[in-house]
mmCIF file of C-alpha atoms in Angstrom:
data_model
loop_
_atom_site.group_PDB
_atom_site.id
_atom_site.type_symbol
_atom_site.label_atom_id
_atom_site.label_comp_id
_atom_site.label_asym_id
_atom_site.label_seq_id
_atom_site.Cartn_x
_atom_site.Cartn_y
_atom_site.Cartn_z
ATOM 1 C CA UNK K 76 30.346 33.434 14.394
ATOM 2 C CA UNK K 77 28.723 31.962 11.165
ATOM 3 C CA UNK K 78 30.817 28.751 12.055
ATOM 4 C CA UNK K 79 29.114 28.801 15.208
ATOM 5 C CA UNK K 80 25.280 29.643 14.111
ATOM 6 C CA UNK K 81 25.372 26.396 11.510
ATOM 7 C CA UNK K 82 27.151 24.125 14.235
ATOM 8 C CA UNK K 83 24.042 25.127 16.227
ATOM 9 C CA UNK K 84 21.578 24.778 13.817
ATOM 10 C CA UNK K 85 22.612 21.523 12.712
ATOM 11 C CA UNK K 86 22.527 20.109 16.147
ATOM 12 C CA UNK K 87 19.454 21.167 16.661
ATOM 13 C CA UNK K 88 18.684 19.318 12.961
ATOM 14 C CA UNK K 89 20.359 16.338 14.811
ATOM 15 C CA UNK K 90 17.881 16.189 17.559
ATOM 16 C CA UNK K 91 15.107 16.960 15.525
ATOM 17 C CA UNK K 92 15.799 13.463 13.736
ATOM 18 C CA UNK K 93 17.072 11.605 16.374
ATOM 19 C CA UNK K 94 13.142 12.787 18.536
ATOM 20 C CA UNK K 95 11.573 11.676 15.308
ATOM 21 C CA UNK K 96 13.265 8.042 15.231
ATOM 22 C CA UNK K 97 12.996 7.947 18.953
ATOM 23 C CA UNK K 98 9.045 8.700 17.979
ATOM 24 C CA UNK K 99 8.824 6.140 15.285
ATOM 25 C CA UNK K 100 10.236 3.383 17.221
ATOM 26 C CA UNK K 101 7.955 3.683 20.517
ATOM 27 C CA UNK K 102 4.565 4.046 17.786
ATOM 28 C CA UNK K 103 5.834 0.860 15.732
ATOM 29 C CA UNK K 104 6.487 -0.799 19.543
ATOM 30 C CA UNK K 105 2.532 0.586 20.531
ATOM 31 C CA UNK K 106 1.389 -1.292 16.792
ATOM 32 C CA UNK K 107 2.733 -4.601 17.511
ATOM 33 C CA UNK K 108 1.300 -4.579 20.614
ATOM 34 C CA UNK K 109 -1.758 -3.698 19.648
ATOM 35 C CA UNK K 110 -1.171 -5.908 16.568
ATOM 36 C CA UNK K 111 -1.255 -8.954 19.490
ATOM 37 C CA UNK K 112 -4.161 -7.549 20.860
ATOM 38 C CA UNK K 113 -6.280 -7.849 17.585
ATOM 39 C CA UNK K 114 -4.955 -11.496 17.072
ATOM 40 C CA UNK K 115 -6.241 -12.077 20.318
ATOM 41 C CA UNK K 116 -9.592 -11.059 20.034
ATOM 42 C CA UNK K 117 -9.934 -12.464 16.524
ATOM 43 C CA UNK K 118 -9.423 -15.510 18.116
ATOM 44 C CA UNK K 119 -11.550 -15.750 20.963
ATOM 45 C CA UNK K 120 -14.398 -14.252 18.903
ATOM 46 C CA UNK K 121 -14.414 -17.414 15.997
ATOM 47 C CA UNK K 122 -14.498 -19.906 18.799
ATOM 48 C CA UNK K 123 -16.658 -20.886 21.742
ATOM 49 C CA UNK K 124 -16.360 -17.808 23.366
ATOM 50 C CA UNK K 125 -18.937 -16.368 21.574
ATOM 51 C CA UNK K 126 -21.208 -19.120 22.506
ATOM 52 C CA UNK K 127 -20.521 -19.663 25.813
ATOM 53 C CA UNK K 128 -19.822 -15.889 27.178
ATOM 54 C CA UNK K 129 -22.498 -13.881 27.933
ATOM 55 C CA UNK K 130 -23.889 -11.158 25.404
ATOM 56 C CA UNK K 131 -22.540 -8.206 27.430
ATOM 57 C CA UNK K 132 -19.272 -9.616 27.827
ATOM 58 C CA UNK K 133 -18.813 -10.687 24.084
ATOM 59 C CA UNK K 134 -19.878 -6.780 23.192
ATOM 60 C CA UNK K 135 -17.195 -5.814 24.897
ATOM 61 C CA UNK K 136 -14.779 -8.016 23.756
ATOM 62 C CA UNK K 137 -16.120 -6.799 20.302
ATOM 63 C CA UNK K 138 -15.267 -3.055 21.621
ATOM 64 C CA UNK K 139 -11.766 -3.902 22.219
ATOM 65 C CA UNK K 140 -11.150 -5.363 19.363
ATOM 66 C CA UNK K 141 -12.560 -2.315 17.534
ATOM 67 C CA UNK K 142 -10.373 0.110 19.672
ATOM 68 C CA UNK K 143 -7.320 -1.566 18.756
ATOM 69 C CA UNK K 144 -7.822 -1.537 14.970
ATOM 70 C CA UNK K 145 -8.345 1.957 15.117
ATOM 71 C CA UNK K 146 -5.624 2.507 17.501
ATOM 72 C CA UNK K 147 -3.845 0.974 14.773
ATOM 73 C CA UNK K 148 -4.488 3.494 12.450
ATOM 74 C CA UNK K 149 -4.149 6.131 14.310
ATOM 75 C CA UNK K 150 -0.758 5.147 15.236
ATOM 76 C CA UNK K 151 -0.067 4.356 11.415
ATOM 77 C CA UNK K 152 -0.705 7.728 10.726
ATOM 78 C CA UNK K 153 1.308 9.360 13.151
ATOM 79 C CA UNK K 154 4.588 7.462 12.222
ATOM 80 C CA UNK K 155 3.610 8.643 8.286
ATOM 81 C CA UNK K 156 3.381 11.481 9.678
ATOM 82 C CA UNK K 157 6.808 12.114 11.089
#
């Protein structure tokens, strides 16, 4: 019965882990995309864009870029988390 108990808490230990790489592996996925996100905007806000577009539309581009970063963190925090 003893045998039993520790069989059961060690797969239990086993799928603990294996949630937390599963976890790990879909934030790191969510960073790099992000990650292209940021590049992205970087880019199209140090060129023309920011001449040519319109305020309101540069703003927003702005926004996103801001969401991403801290999406990035936030994400960097959860897999240090885990």
């Amino acid at each position: 019965n003893k045998k039993s108990k520790l069989a059961l808490k060690i797969a239990i230990f086993k799928a603990h882990i294996n949630k937390q790489e599963q976890l790990v592996a879909r934030f790191n996925k969510e960073i790099a995309a992000e990650q292209v996100s940021v590049k992205k905007s970087e880019a199209k806000l140090s060129g023309k864009f920011v001449e040519n577009a319109p305020a309101d539309v540069v703003q927003a581009e702005r926004d996103k870029l801001e969401a991403s970063r801290r999406r990035i963190e936030k994400l960097v925090s959860y897999v240090k988390s885990l």
